[in-house]
mmCIF file of C-alpha atoms in Angstrom:
data_model
loop_
_atom_site.group_PDB
_atom_site.id
_atom_site.type_symbol
_atom_site.label_atom_id
_atom_site.label_comp_id
_atom_site.label_asym_id
_atom_site.label_seq_id
_atom_site.Cartn_x
_atom_site.Cartn_y
_atom_site.Cartn_z
ATOM 1 C CA ASP G 1 0.115 0.156 -0.163
ATOM 2 C CA ALA G 2 1.067 3.779 -0.797
ATOM 3 C CA LYS G 3 1.831 5.863 2.286
ATOM 4 C CA THR G 4 -0.254 8.355 3.846
ATOM 5 C CA THR G 5 0.677 11.511 5.749
ATOM 6 C CA GLN G 6 -1.515 13.461 7.576
ATOM 7 C CA PRO G 7 -1.032 16.183 10.329
ATOM 8 C CA PRO G 8 -1.070 14.723 14.008
ATOM 9 C CA SER G 9 -3.857 17.041 15.357
ATOM 10 C CA MET G 10 -5.948 19.895 14.105
ATOM 11 C CA ASP G 11 -8.577 22.148 16.003
ATOM 12 C CA CYS G 12 -12.253 23.237 14.798
ATOM 13 C CA ALA G 13 -15.105 25.408 15.948
ATOM 14 C CA GLU G 14 -17.931 23.595 16.336
ATOM 15 C CA GLY G 15 -20.525 24.306 13.452
ATOM 16 C CA ARG G 16 -17.312 25.377 11.194
ATOM 17 C CA ALA G 17 -16.342 23.621 8.203
ATOM 18 C CA ALA G 18 -13.397 21.090 9.386
ATOM 19 C CA ASN G 19 -10.776 19.941 6.620
ATOM 20 C CA LEU G 20 -8.375 17.583 7.351
ATOM 21 C CA PRO G 21 -5.823 16.966 4.635
ATOM 22 C CA CYS G 22 -4.088 14.041 3.663
ATOM 23 C CA ASN G 23 -0.786 13.215 1.130
ATOM 24 C CA HIS G 24 -0.555 10.047 -0.681
ATOM 25 C CA SER G 25 2.215 10.995 -3.526
ATOM 26 C CA THR G 26 2.960 7.502 -4.185
ATOM 27 C CA ILE G 27 -0.522 6.351 -4.789
ATOM 28 C CA SER G 28 -1.193 3.739 -7.767
ATOM 29 C CA GLY G 29 -3.635 4.044 -10.672
ATOM 30 C CA ASN G 30 -6.231 1.233 -9.029
ATOM 31 C CA GLU G 31 -5.721 2.828 -5.139
ATOM 32 C CA TYR G 32 -8.980 4.153 -3.753
ATOM 33 C CA VAL G 33 -8.711 6.558 -1.205
ATOM 34 C CA TYR G 34 -10.497 5.511 2.202
ATOM 35 C CA TRP G 35 -11.421 7.911 5.232
ATOM 36 C CA TYR G 36 -12.076 5.990 8.695
ATOM 37 C CA ARG G 37 -12.718 7.720 12.265
ATOM 38 C CA GLN G 38 -11.925 6.192 15.231
ATOM 39 C CA ILE G 39 -14.506 7.966 18.374
ATOM 40 C CA HIS G 40 -12.655 7.262 21.577
ATOM 41 C CA SER G 41 -13.558 3.662 22.899
ATOM 42 C CA GLN G 42 -15.094 2.626 19.550
ATOM 43 C CA GLY G 43 -13.984 0.676 16.668
ATOM 44 C CA PRO G 44 -13.090 2.498 13.163
ATOM 45 C CA GLN G 45 -15.937 3.896 11.372
ATOM 46 C CA TYR G 46 -15.958 4.251 7.564
ATOM 47 C CA ILE G 47 -16.721 7.786 6.583
ATOM 48 C CA ILE G 48 -16.374 7.665 2.372
ATOM 49 C CA HIS G 49 -14.017 6.670 -0.043
ATOM 50 C CA GLY G 50 -13.133 7.582 -3.729
ATOM 51 C CA LEU G 51 -10.889 6.714 -6.938
ATOM 52 C CA LYS G 52 -10.521 10.014 -8.902
ATOM 53 C CA ASN G 53 -13.751 11.917 -8.488
ATOM 54 C CA ASN G 54 -14.733 13.990 -5.720
ATOM 55 C CA GLU G 55 -17.349 12.219 -3.689
ATOM 56 C CA THR G 56 -19.796 13.496 -0.993
ATOM 57 C CA ASN G 57 -22.024 11.642 1.506
ATOM 58 C CA GLU G 58 -24.283 12.324 4.338
ATOM 59 C CA MET G 59 -21.492 12.274 6.363
ATOM 60 C CA ALA G 60 -19.500 14.178 4.569
ATOM 61 C CA SER G 61 -17.433 15.364 1.418
ATOM 62 C CA LEU G 62 -13.966 14.228 -0.612
ATOM 63 C CA ILE G 63 -11.563 16.430 -2.516
ATOM 64 C CA ILE G 64 -9.077 14.029 -4.558
ATOM 65 C CA THR G 65 -6.388 16.607 -6.274
ATOM 66 C CA GLU G 66 -6.389 15.608 -10.262
ATOM 67 C CA ASP G 67 -2.927 14.464 -9.990
ATOM 68 C CA ARG G 68 -4.586 12.466 -6.997
ATOM 69 C CA LYS G 69 -1.368 12.906 -4.518
ATOM 70 C CA SER G 70 -3.239 14.100 -1.914
ATOM 71 C CA SER G 71 -6.762 14.534 -0.581
ATOM 72 C CA THR G 72 -9.088 16.489 1.949
ATOM 73 C CA LEU G 73 -11.943 15.270 4.273
ATOM 74 C CA ILE G 74 -14.374 18.018 4.672
ATOM 75 C CA LEU G 75 -17.178 17.804 7.474
ATOM 76 C CA PRO G 76 -19.032 20.792 6.493
ATOM 77 C CA HIS G 77 -20.686 21.376 10.009
ATOM 78 C CA ALA G 78 -18.346 19.790 12.876
ATOM 79 C CA THR G 79 -20.119 19.106 16.196
ATOM 80 C CA LEU G 80 -18.551 18.207 19.167
ATOM 81 C CA ARG G 81 -19.467 14.525 18.014
ATOM 82 C CA ASP G 82 -16.987 14.344 15.242
ATOM 83 C CA THR G 83 -14.411 14.751 17.958
ATOM 84 C CA ALA G 84 -12.074 11.439 17.225
ATOM 85 C CA VAL G 85 -9.249 10.099 15.152
ATOM 86 C CA TYR G 86 -9.679 10.103 11.455
ATOM 87 C CA TYR G 87 -7.573 7.911 9.728
ATOM 88 C CA CYS G 88 -6.422 8.181 6.152
ATOM 89 C CA ILE G 89 -5.913 4.887 3.764
ATOM 90 C CA VAL G 90 -5.093 3.822 0.398
ATOM 91 C CA ASN G 91 -6.182 0.718 -0.861
ATOM 92 C CA SER G 92 -6.725 -0.470 -4.212
ATOM 93 C CA GLY G 93 -8.637 -4.510 -3.002
ATOM 94 C CA GLY G 94 -9.019 -7.166 -5.015
ATOM 95 C CA SER G 95 -5.622 -9.115 -3.535
ATOM 96 C CA ASN G 96 -4.452 -5.863 -1.447
ATOM 97 C CA TYR G 97 -7.258 -6.235 1.244
ATOM 98 C CA LYS G 98 -5.638 -5.564 4.177
ATOM 99 C CA LEU G 99 -5.928 -1.518 5.627
ATOM 100 C CA THR G 100 -3.379 0.371 6.589
ATOM 101 C CA PHE G 101 -3.650 2.580 9.534
ATOM 102 C CA GLY G 102 -1.193 5.347 10.212
ATOM 103 C CA LYS G 103 -1.458 7.331 13.344
ATOM 104 C CA GLY G 104 -4.469 9.505 11.657
ATOM 105 C CA THR G 105 -5.377 13.442 13.116
ATOM 106 C CA LEU G 106 -6.531 13.494 16.197
ATOM 107 C CA LEU G 107 -9.266 15.743 15.235
ATOM 108 C CA THR G 108 -10.519 18.198 18.222
ATOM 109 C CA VAL G 109 -13.867 20.485 18.235
ATOM 110 C CA ASN G 110 -14.067 22.722 20.445
ATOM 111 C CA PRO G 111 -17.282 24.559 21.912
ATOM 112 C CA GLY S 1 -29.471 -2.584 10.245
ATOM 113 C CA ALA S 2 -27.310 -4.566 12.860
ATOM 114 C CA GLY S 3 -23.402 -4.505 12.633
ATOM 115 C CA VAL S 4 -20.757 -6.142 13.366
ATOM 116 C CA SER S 5 -20.829 -7.691 17.183
ATOM 117 C CA GLN S 6 -17.807 -8.584 19.252
ATOM 118 C CA SER S 7 -17.979 -10.344 22.388
ATOM 119 C CA PRO S 8 -16.548 -9.619 25.242
ATOM 120 C CA ARG S 9 -16.432 -5.888 25.119
ATOM 121 C CA TYR S 10 -13.922 -5.690 27.943
ATOM 122 C CA LYS S 11 -11.557 -9.240 29.086
ATOM 123 C CA VAL S 12 -9.251 -9.332 31.995
ATOM 124 C CA ALA S 13 -6.470 -12.116 31.960
ATOM 125 C CA LYS S 14 -4.229 -13.254 34.556
ATOM 126 C CA ARG S 15 -1.015 -14.014 32.857
ATOM 127 C CA GLY S 16 -1.121 -17.719 30.902
ATOM 128 C CA GLN S 17 -4.811 -17.762 30.877
ATOM 129 C CA ASP S 18 -6.283 -18.628 27.366
ATOM 130 C CA VAL S 19 -8.973 -16.266 26.293
ATOM 131 C CA ALA S 20 -11.365 -16.645 23.534
ATOM 132 C CA LEU S 21 -12.779 -13.542 21.831
ATOM 133 C CA ARG S 22 -15.931 -13.252 19.008
ATOM 134 C CA CYS S 23 -17.221 -11.718 16.419
ATOM 135 C CA ASP S 24 -20.090 -11.197 15.052
ATOM 136 C CA PRO S 25 -19.810 -10.100 11.316
ATOM 137 C CA ILE S 26 -22.553 -8.301 9.129
ATOM 138 C CA SER S 27 -24.914 -10.969 8.257
ATOM 139 C CA GLY S 28 -24.241 -12.461 4.368
ATOM 140 C CA HIS S 29 -20.257 -10.887 4.573
ATOM 141 C CA VAL S 30 -17.563 -13.026 2.552
ATOM 142 C CA SER S 31 -14.686 -11.416 4.505
ATOM 143 C CA LEU S 32 -13.929 -11.111 8.003
ATOM 144 C CA PHE S 33 -10.752 -9.522 9.493
ATOM 145 C CA TRP S 34 -9.052 -9.508 12.731
ATOM 146 C CA TYR S 35 -7.050 -6.515 13.603
ATOM 147 C CA GLN S 36 -5.174 -5.669 16.842
ATOM 148 C CA GLN S 37 -4.601 -2.157 18.418
ATOM 149 C CA ALA S 38 -2.073 -1.190 20.743
ATOM 150 C CA LEU S 39 -2.805 1.683 22.833
ATOM 151 C CA GLY S 40 -2.391 5.149 20.860
ATOM 152 C CA GLN S 41 -1.815 3.209 17.396
ATOM 153 C CA GLY S 42 -3.347 2.230 14.665
ATOM 154 C CA PRO S 43 -5.106 -0.753 14.197
ATOM 155 C CA GLU S 44 -2.695 -3.694 12.573
ATOM 156 C CA PHE S 45 -4.047 -6.516 10.847
ATOM 157 C CA LEU S 46 -3.610 -9.985 11.953
ATOM 158 C CA THR S 47 -6.087 -12.585 9.848
ATOM 159 C CA TYR S 48 -7.838 -12.726 6.847
ATOM 160 C CA PHE S 49 -10.391 -15.234 5.715
ATOM 161 C CA GLN S 50 -12.991 -16.148 3.069
ATOM 162 C CA ASN S 51 -15.980 -17.492 4.321
ATOM 163 C CA GLU S 52 -14.283 -20.634 6.634
ATOM 164 C CA ALA S 53 -11.240 -20.201 4.277
ATOM 165 C CA GLN S 54 -8.426 -18.583 6.408
ATOM 166 C CA LEU S 55 -6.232 -16.747 3.644
ATOM 167 C CA ASP S 56 -4.136 -15.177 5.326
ATOM 168 C CA LYS S 57 -2.598 -15.319 9.064
ATOM 169 C CA SER S 58 0.539 -13.546 8.507
ATOM 170 C CA GLY S 59 0.184 -10.531 11.182
ATOM 171 C CA LEU S 60 -0.647 -13.280 14.591
ATOM 172 C CA PRO S 61 2.202 -12.186 16.180
ATOM 173 C CA SER S 62 2.793 -15.631 17.288
ATOM 174 C CA ASP S 63 1.678 -19.437 17.822
ATOM 175 C CA ARG S 64 -0.263 -18.509 20.371
ATOM 176 C CA PHE S 65 -2.675 -17.010 18.524
ATOM 177 C CA PHE S 66 -5.112 -18.792 16.337
ATOM 178 C CA ALA S 67 -8.566 -17.608 14.345
ATOM 179 C CA GLU S 68 -11.184 -19.943 13.092
ATOM 180 C CA ARG S 69 -14.446 -19.575 11.077
ATOM 181 C CA PRO S 70 -15.983 -22.971 11.380
ATOM 182 C CA GLU S 71 -19.147 -21.928 9.167
ATOM 183 C CA GLY S 72 -18.116 -19.133 7.443
ATOM 184 C CA SER S 73 -19.748 -16.595 9.860
ATOM 185 C CA VAL S 74 -18.855 -16.285 13.671
ATOM 186 C CA SER S 75 -15.255 -15.876 14.092
ATOM 187 C CA THR S 76 -13.172 -16.524 17.474
ATOM 188 C CA LEU S 77 -9.791 -15.759 18.001
ATOM 189 C CA LYS S 78 -8.181 -17.459 20.929
ATOM 190 C CA ILE S 79 -4.902 -16.377 22.359
ATOM 191 C CA GLN S 80 -3.099 -18.981 24.494
ATOM 192 C CA ARG S 81 -0.656 -18.617 27.203
ATOM 193 C CA THR S 82 -2.059 -14.568 27.625
ATOM 194 C CA GLN S 83 1.682 -12.512 28.113
ATOM 195 C CA GLN S 84 1.060 -8.802 28.921
ATOM 196 C CA GLU S 85 2.372 -7.783 25.620
ATOM 197 C CA ASP S 86 -1.116 -9.055 23.908
ATOM 198 C CA SER S 87 -3.042 -6.178 26.152
ATOM 199 C CA ALA S 88 -4.575 -4.011 23.106
ATOM 200 C CA VAL S 89 -8.190 -3.948 21.516
ATOM 201 C CA TYR S 90 -8.679 -6.741 19.111
ATOM 202 C CA LEU S 91 -10.776 -5.622 16.476
ATOM 203 C CA CYS S 92 -12.971 -7.777 13.861
ATOM 204 C CA ALA S 93 -14.003 -6.062 10.221
ATOM 205 C CA SER S 94 -16.265 -7.784 7.654
ATOM 206 C CA SER S 95 -16.800 -6.607 4.093
ATOM 207 C CA LEU S 96 -19.667 -8.144 1.819
ATOM 208 C CA GLU S 97 -17.203 -9.944 -0.913
ATOM 209 C CA ARG S 98 -13.549 -9.960 -1.809
ATOM 210 C CA GLY S 99 -13.909 -8.813 -5.736
ATOM 211 C CA GLN S 100 -13.000 -6.656 -8.057
ATOM 212 C CA GLY S 101 -12.140 -2.977 -6.469
ATOM 213 C CA ALA S 102 -11.650 -2.075 -3.359
ATOM 214 C CA GLU S 103 -14.592 -3.207 -0.407
ATOM 215 C CA THR S 104 -15.272 -1.007 2.516
ATOM 216 C CA GLN S 105 -14.626 -2.973 5.758
ATOM 217 C CA TYR S 106 -16.917 -2.192 8.619
ATOM 218 C CA PHE S 107 -15.696 -2.402 12.097
ATOM 219 C CA GLY S 108 -17.127 -4.084 15.386
ATOM 220 C CA PRO S 109 -16.566 -1.943 18.660
ATOM 221 C CA GLY S 110 -13.535 -3.786 19.666
ATOM 222 C CA THR S 111 -12.627 -6.342 22.800
ATOM 223 C CA ARG S 112 -10.230 -4.655 25.243
ATOM 224 C CA LEU S 113 -7.852 -7.029 26.698
ATOM 225 C CA LEU S 114 -6.239 -6.330 29.652
ATOM 226 C CA VAL S 115 -3.364 -9.096 30.715
ATOM 227 C CA LEU S 116 -2.109 -8.561 34.192
#
């Protein structure tokens, strides 16, 4: 798997957008960008994934640069419950089924 | 619908005891994974099942760790003669099938194991 680089921590004010960056400069053409988050004492929760195009679901938006070397996860209106560690993972599936988690970004949403 | 469930949620064991951790995947999910998460670290892969077949156990840290999924649904991770370094959160994940492209893995809440 290609490695990812994320800032260790970020802060965001409640109600504002949280923009979490991820660098994956060695990503291969068939590798997806996945985002998971882990709230304290819970298992990782799937958020969103994408290959080339930007994606949006009820939880978040994923913006992938045209060269696919970086991406940004956007939580449009952060709440206190969004405080968690956010993991950016690249994975192609198929025979490459292992998810390789780094240390992620601890997002703290402040009131 | 029901997600991945794990039991027990917490387990305290004395060093040398055997433990068994259970995972109930999402119904119909073909693939099942076990991960280990040490304090302050991201989860690390242990083993992978496709139905009842254990296709990859490369992440199991020692031969004291054993996993099974005899009927292709529920899985058990067994740790024999537990050591203090086995203390961690053990996470189970399942995905619908292993085919072309990436498959989203859905995680359970984990079992927190503390070996004294």
